[in-house]
Coordinates of C-alpha atoms in Angstrom, one line a residue:
X503 CA 34.4 -29.2 -76.2
X504 CA 36.1 -27.7 -73.4
X505 CA 33.1 -27.1 -69.9
X506 CA 34.1 -26.9 -66.4
X507 CA 32.2 -28.8 -64.6
X508 CA 30.8 -27.6 -60.6
X509 CA 29.7 -30.1 -57.7
X510 CA 28.0 -28.5 -55.2
X511 CA 25.6 -29.4 -51.8
X512 CA 23.9 -26.2 -50.2
X513 CA 22.5 -26.9 -46.9
X514 CA 19.9 -25.1 -48.3
X515 CA 18.6 -21.7 -50.5
X516 CA 16.2 -20.0 -51.8
X517 CA 16.3 -19.2 -54.8
X518 CA 13.5 -16.2 -55.5
X519 CA 10.9 -16.3 -58.8
X520 CA 11.4 -12.6 -59.0
X521 CA 7.4 -12.0 -58.9
X522 CA 6.8 -13.3 -56.2
X523 CA 5.7 -11.5 -52.7
X524 CA 3.7 -12.4 -49.8
X525 CA 5.6 -15.7 -50.1
X526 CA 8.9 -15.5 -51.6
X527 CA 8.6 -18.8 -53.9
X528 CA 11.9 -20.3 -55.4
X529 CA 13.1 -22.7 -58.5
X530 CA 13.8 -26.2 -58.1
X531 CA 17.0 -25.3 -59.5
X532 CA 19.1 -21.7 -59.9
X533 CA 18.2 -20.0 -62.2
X534 CA 20.4 -19.0 -64.9
X535 CA 21.2 -16.3 -64.1
X536 CA 21.4 -17.1 -60.4
X537 CA 24.1 -19.4 -61.0
X538 CA 25.7 -16.5 -63.7
X539 CA 25.6 -13.9 -61.4
X540 CA 27.9 -15.2 -59.0
X541 CA 31.3 -16.7 -61.1
X542 CA 30.8 -13.2 -61.8
X543 CA 31.3 -12.0 -58.8
X544 CA 33.0 -14.8 -57.5
X545 CA 36.1 -14.0 -60.5
X546 CA 34.9 -10.1 -59.7
X547 CA 33.9 -9.2 -63.2
X548 CA 32.2 -5.6 -63.2
X549 CA 31.5 -6.1 -66.9
X550 CA 28.9 -9.3 -68.7
X551 CA 31.2 -12.5 -69.9
X552 CA 29.7 -14.3 -72.6
X553 CA 29.5 -17.9 -71.4
X554 CA 26.8 -20.4 -71.2
X555 CA 25.4 -22.9 -68.6
X556 CA 23.6 -26.0 -67.4
X557 CA 22.0 -27.2 -64.2
X558 CA 21.2 -29.8 -62.3
X559 CA 20.7 -31.1 -59.5
X560 CA 18.7 -32.2 -56.4
X561 CA 17.5 -31.4 -53.4
X562 CA 16.4 -33.2 -50.4
X563 CA 13.0 -31.5 -49.1
X564 CA 11.2 -28.1 -49.4
X565 CA 9.6 -25.3 -46.2
X566 CA 8.0 -22.9 -46.1
X567 CA 9.6 -20.1 -42.8
X568 CA 7.7 -17.4 -41.8
X569 CA 10.1 -14.2 -41.6
X570 CA 8.6 -10.2 -39.6
X571 CA 8.6 -7.9 -43.2
X572 CA 9.7 -3.9 -42.8
X573 CA 8.1 -2.2 -45.9
X574 CA 8.4 1.4 -46.6
X575 CA 6.2 3.0 -48.7
X576 CA 6.3 5.4 -50.6
X577 CA 4.5 7.9 -49.7
X578 CA 3.9 9.3 -45.3
X579 CA -0.2 8.5 -44.6
X580 CA -0.9 9.9 -41.3
X581 CA -3.3 7.6 -39.9
X582 CA -1.4 4.3 -40.2
X583 CA 1.1 2.5 -39.6
X584 CA 4.4 3.3 -37.6
X585 CA 5.2 7.4 -38.0
X586 CA 9.4 6.8 -38.9
X587 CA 12.1 9.3 -39.6
X588 CA 15.2 8.0 -41.2
X589 CA 18.0 8.3 -39.9
X590 CA 20.3 8.7 -42.9
X591 CA 18.2 9.9 -44.7
X592 CA 20.7 10.7 -47.8
X593 CA 21.7 6.9 -47.9
X594 CA 21.0 4.1 -49.0
X595 CA 19.3 2.7 -45.4
X596 CA 17.1 1.5 -42.9
X597 CA 18.2 3.2 -39.9
X598 CA 15.0 4.1 -38.1
X599 CA 13.9 6.1 -35.4
X600 CA 9.9 4.8 -34.6
X601 CA 8.1 8.5 -33.8
X602 CA 4.4 7.6 -33.1
X603 CA 2.3 4.0 -33.8
X604 CA -1.4 4.2 -35.4
X605 CA -3.0 1.8 -32.9
X606 CA -5.9 0.7 -35.6
X607 CA -5.7 -0.4 -39.8
X608 CA -7.4 2.9 -40.4
X609 CA -8.5 6.2 -38.8
X610 CA -6.4 7.2 -37.1
X611 CA -4.2 10.5 -36.5
X612 CA -0.4 11.1 -35.7
X613 CA -0.6 15.6 -36.6
X614 CA -4.0 14.8 -34.5
X615 CA -2.9 12.8 -32.1
X616 CA -5.9 10.7 -32.8
X617 CA -5.7 6.4 -31.5
X618 CA -2.0 6.1 -31.8
X619 CA 0.3 5.5 -29.4
X620 CA 3.6 8.1 -29.0
X621 CA 7.1 6.9 -28.9
X622 CA 8.5 10.0 -29.4
X623 CA 7.2 13.3 -28.8
X624 CA 9.3 15.2 -29.9
X625 CA 10.3 14.1 -33.2
X626 CA 6.8 14.4 -33.5
X627 CA 6.5 17.5 -33.1
X628 CA 8.9 18.1 -35.4
X629 CA 6.5 16.0 -38.0
X630 CA 3.5 17.7 -36.5
X631 CA 5.5 21.7 -36.9
X632 CA 5.7 20.4 -40.5
X633 CA 3.4 19.6 -41.8
X634 CA 1.9 23.6 -40.5
X635 CA 4.3 24.1 -41.9
X636 CA 3.1 23.2 -45.3
X637 CA -0.1 24.7 -45.2
X638 CA 1.2 28.5 -44.2
X639 CA 2.9 28.2 -47.8
X640 CA 0.4 26.9 -49.2
X641 CA -1.7 29.4 -48.4
X642 CA 1.1 32.7 -49.3
X643 CA 0.9 31.0 -52.4
X644 CA -3.0 31.7 -53.4
X645 CA -1.0 35.0 -53.4
X646 CA 1.0 33.9 -56.3
X647 CA -2.3 32.4 -58.1
X648 CA -4.3 35.5 -57.4
X649 CA -1.2 37.8 -58.6
X650 CA -1.0 35.8 -62.1
X651 CA -5.3 36.5 -63.3
X652 CA -4.0 39.5 -62.6
X653 CA -0.6 39.8 -65.3
X654 CA -3.7 38.1 -67.6
X655 CA -5.8 40.8 -67.0
X656 CA -2.7 43.6 -67.8
X657 CA -2.1 41.3 -70.7
X658 CA -5.4 42.0 -72.0
X659 CA -5.4 45.9 -71.0
X660 CA -5.0 47.9 -73.7
X661 CA -3.8 51.1 -71.9
X662 CA -1.1 49.4 -70.2
X663 CA 2.7 49.1 -72.1
X664 CA 4.5 46.2 -72.5
X665 CA 6.7 47.5 -70.8
X666 CA 4.6 46.8 -67.8
X667 CA 3.4 43.3 -68.0
X668 CA 6.9 42.4 -68.4
X669 CA 8.2 44.0 -64.5
X670 CA 5.2 42.5 -63.8
X671 CA 5.5 39.2 -65.5
X672 CA 9.3 38.9 -64.4
X673 CA 8.5 40.0 -60.3
X674 CA 6.5 37.3 -60.2
X675 CA 8.4 34.8 -61.3
X676 CA 10.9 36.1 -58.5
X677 CA 7.5 35.7 -55.9
X678 CA 8.1 32.2 -57.8
X679 CA 10.9 31.3 -56.8
X680 CA 12.2 32.4 -53.3
X681 CA 8.4 30.3 -52.4
X682 CA 9.6 27.1 -53.7
X683 CA 13.0 28.5 -52.1
X684 CA 12.1 27.8 -49.1
X685 CA 9.6 25.2 -49.6
X686 CA 12.3 23.3 -49.7
X687 CA 14.7 24.1 -47.4
X688 CA 11.8 24.8 -44.8
X689 CA 9.6 21.3 -45.5
X690 CA 10.4 19.3 -48.4
X691 CA 13.6 18.0 -47.4
X692 CA 12.8 18.5 -44.2
X693 CA 9.2 16.2 -44.4
X694 CA 11.2 13.4 -46.7
X695 CA 13.5 12.3 -43.7
X696 CA 10.0 10.9 -42.1
X697 CA 8.9 7.6 -43.6
X698 CA 5.5 5.6 -42.9
X699 CA 6.8 1.4 -42.5
X700 CA 4.4 -1.3 -42.7
X701 CA 5.4 -4.4 -41.3
X702 CA 3.6 -7.5 -41.0
X703 CA 4.6 -11.3 -41.5
X704 CA 5.7 -13.2 -44.5
X705 CA 7.0 -15.9 -46.4
X706 CA 9.7 -17.6 -48.4
X707 CA 10.3 -21.6 -49.0
X708 CA 13.3 -22.9 -48.7
X709 CA 14.2 -26.3 -50.1
X710 CA 17.3 -28.2 -48.5
X711 CA 19.8 -30.9 -49.5
X712 CA 20.6 -29.4 -51.9
X713 CA 23.6 -31.1 -54.1
X714 CA 23.9 -29.7 -58.4
X715 CA 25.8 -30.2 -61.2
X716 CA 26.7 -27.5 -63.5
X717 CA 28.8 -27.4 -66.4
X718 CA 29.5 -23.8 -67.9
X719 CA 31.1 -23.2 -71.9
X720 CA 33.6 -19.6 -72.4
X721 CA 36.5 -18.7 -74.0
X722 CA 39.4 -19.7 -72.3
X723 CA 40.1 -16.1 -70.5
X724 CA 37.2 -17.0 -68.5
X725 CA 37.5 -20.5 -68.2
X726 CA 40.2 -19.8 -66.5
X727 CA 39.7 -16.9 -64.3
X728 CA 37.1 -19.3 -63.2
X729 CA 39.3 -22.3 -61.8
X730 CA 41.7 -19.3 -60.5
X731 CA 38.9 -17.9 -58.3
X732 CA 36.3 -20.5 -57.7
X733 CA 37.4 -20.0 -53.9
X734 CA 35.9 -16.6 -53.5
X735 CA 32.1 -18.8 -54.6
X736 CA 30.6 -18.6 -50.9
X737 CA 27.3 -18.6 -52.1
X738 CA 24.9 -19.7 -54.8
X739 CA 20.7 -17.6 -54.1
X740 CA 20.9 -15.8 -51.1
X741 CA 24.5 -14.1 -49.8
X742 CA 23.9 -16.5 -46.5
X743 CA 22.4 -19.4 -48.2
X744 CA 25.9 -20.5 -48.5
X745 CA 27.9 -23.7 -50.7
X746 CA 30.7 -26.2 -50.7
X747 CA 32.4 -26.5 -53.4
X748 CA 33.5 -30.6 -54.0
X749 CA 35.1 -30.5 -57.8
X750 CA 35.7 -27.9 -60.0
X751 CA 37.3 -29.5 -62.6
X752 CA 37.7 -29.1 -66.5
X753 CA 35.9 -31.6 -69.2
X754 CA 35.3 -33.2 -72.1
X755 CA 32.3 -32.7 -73.1
X756 CA 31.1 -35.5 -76.6
X757 CA 28.0 -35.4 -78.1
X758 CA 25.4 -37.9 -77.9
X759 CA 27.3 -42.0 -79.7
X760 CA 26.3 -44.3 -77.4
X761 CA 22.7 -44.8 -76.1
X762 CA 21.9 -43.6 -72.3
X763 CA 19.7 -45.7 -69.4
X764 CA 19.5 -43.4 -66.8
X765 CA 17.9 -45.6 -64.5
X766 CA 19.7 -44.8 -61.4
X767 CA 20.6 -41.2 -61.9
X768 CA 17.5 -38.7 -59.7
X769 CA 18.6 -36.0 -60.8
X770 CA 16.6 -32.9 -62.4
X771 CA 18.2 -30.8 -65.0
X772 CA 16.5 -27.6 -67.2
X773 CA 16.0 -29.1 -70.3
X774 CA 15.8 -25.9 -73.2
X775 CA 12.3 -26.6 -74.5
X776 CA 14.8 -25.9 -78.8
X777 CA 16.3 -29.6 -77.6
X778 CA 12.9 -31.1 -76.8
X779 CA 11.3 -30.5 -80.0
X780 CA 14.7 -31.0 -81.5
X781 CA 14.8 -34.8 -80.6
X782 CA 11.9 -35.4 -78.4
X783 CA 11.4 -38.7 -80.7
X784 CA 15.3 -39.9 -79.1
X785 CA 14.0 -39.2 -75.3
X786 CA 12.0 -39.9 -73.0
X787 CA 11.6 -37.5 -69.9
X788 CA 9.4 -37.7 -67.3
X789 CA 9.3 -35.0 -64.2
X790 CA 7.6 -35.9 -60.6
X791 CA 5.2 -33.1 -61.1
X792 CA 1.4 -33.3 -62.6
X793 CA 0.8 -31.9 -66.1
X794 CA 3.5 -29.2 -67.4
X795 CA 4.4 -29.4 -70.3
X796 CA 5.2 -33.2 -71.8
X797 CA 5.2 -34.7 -68.2
X798 CA 7.8 -31.7 -67.1
X799 CA 7.1 -28.0 -66.1
X800 CA 8.4 -25.2 -68.6
X801 CA 10.3 -22.1 -67.1
X802 CA 11.0 -19.3 -69.1
X803 CA 14.6 -18.4 -66.6
X804 CA 16.4 -15.2 -66.8
X805 CA 20.0 -16.6 -68.1
X806 CA 22.2 -12.4 -68.7
X807 CA 20.0 -8.6 -69.4
X808 CA 21.1 -5.3 -70.9
X809 CA 19.9 -2.3 -69.1
X810 CA 17.9 0.4 -70.7
X811 CA 17.0 3.9 -69.7
X812 CA 12.5 3.5 -67.7
X813 CA 11.8 8.0 -66.8
X814 CA 13.0 10.3 -64.2
X815 CA 16.2 9.0 -65.1
X816 CA 16.0 5.2 -63.3
X817 CA 17.5 1.9 -65.7
X818 CA 15.7 -1.6 -65.2
X819 CA 17.5 -5.0 -65.8
X820 CA 14.6 -6.5 -69.1
X821 CA 16.3 -10.7 -69.0
X822 CA 16.5 -11.8 -72.2
X823 CA 14.6 -15.4 -70.7
X824 CA 14.8 -19.3 -72.2
X825 CA 11.7 -21.5 -72.3
X826 CA 13.0 -25.0 -69.9
X827 CA 11.6 -27.6 -68.7
X828 CA 12.4 -28.4 -65.3
X829 CA 12.3 -33.0 -65.5
X830 CA 14.5 -36.0 -65.5
X831 CA 16.0 -37.5 -68.5
X832 CA 15.1 -41.6 -68.2
X833 CA 16.9 -42.0 -71.5
X834 CA 18.6 -41.2 -75.4
X835 CA 18.7 -42.0 -77.7
X836 CA 22.6 -42.0 -80.0
X837 CA 22.8 -38.8 -82.5
X838 CA 20.2 -36.5 -80.7
X839 CA 21.5 -33.3 -81.8
X840 CA 22.7 -30.7 -79.7
X841 CA 22.4 -32.3 -76.4
X842 CA 26.5 -32.8 -75.6
X843 CA 27.4 -35.5 -72.8
X844 CA 29.7 -35.4 -69.8
X845 CA 31.5 -38.9 -69.4
X846 CA 33.1 -38.1 -65.9
X847 CA 34.4 -41.0 -63.1
X848 CA 30.9 -40.6 -61.5
X849 CA 28.9 -41.3 -64.0
X850 CA 27.3 -39.8 -67.8
X851 CA 25.9 -36.2 -67.1
X852 CA 23.7 -35.4 -69.8
X853 CA 24.6 -31.4 -70.9
X854 CA 22.1 -28.7 -72.0
X855 CA 23.7 -25.4 -72.2
X856 CA 21.6 -22.8 -73.1

């Protein structure tokens, strides 16, 4: 079986666990989806090209760093955090102007000027004017509610003709449409330019001195594209997690036709659970972590995804996840099923494709 072997080094990286927020924890090795995404970007692909990937490697140390997080809340609060106005509200942009800041955790009011620090008086007056505009609009909208009540009474009154009821209903809809348009132009759109910004410290884990061995198996055209575009592989993980590609070579994978002792090997590996369950009596694995699954740590590792439509015209990625054991292989007996070997000049690599 033909495959591509990548030997990569990174000074540092964070392979983020998607469910972590306050402390952006990292996987010990890049997930399959991260590797596949990086290769697709390097090749300039805009659609998914199926491929199987095996990931193993090691890192020197793990440290935690603090950073300042800017979070725009989903709702605009009048009594807390920072009141800002977006400079480019119609675009995906983080540019903003600070209007005022709250002095306390709560109990403040930007509209009433209670315990706030004013940064931009002009913008603050614009914000307050919009709040007053909303109250005026809501007050006038009460007229529509009274007219709707009157419409029900007219429908129940046998002395009022159907044509008169129809005309009154038409008038209500016309007035409502006028109010809705006025509200949209004079309040909804300009008010949406103001946002609540929350700032605070957060943390992320950082792996240092990383060395990776990655094997890729795909169709011939895809493998040729990877070989031709490997120079475009600049990062794995975050955009700043730069890579140094030490080797990109085609290799031939073979079945486990001999006993393999990994006594001097210090690479950890993602082993899909199916390989362990099929060959557990013919292998020995060890782990740097206590507990877990069969001496290793179990992850549901994301690989590829499909896009599903959800409410509100939004879309979400639904990942295909592979249960894996993060472990270190001590030895393999001859005849292990499904597991492949890459016999290179630097030693024998175990290839566990997922």
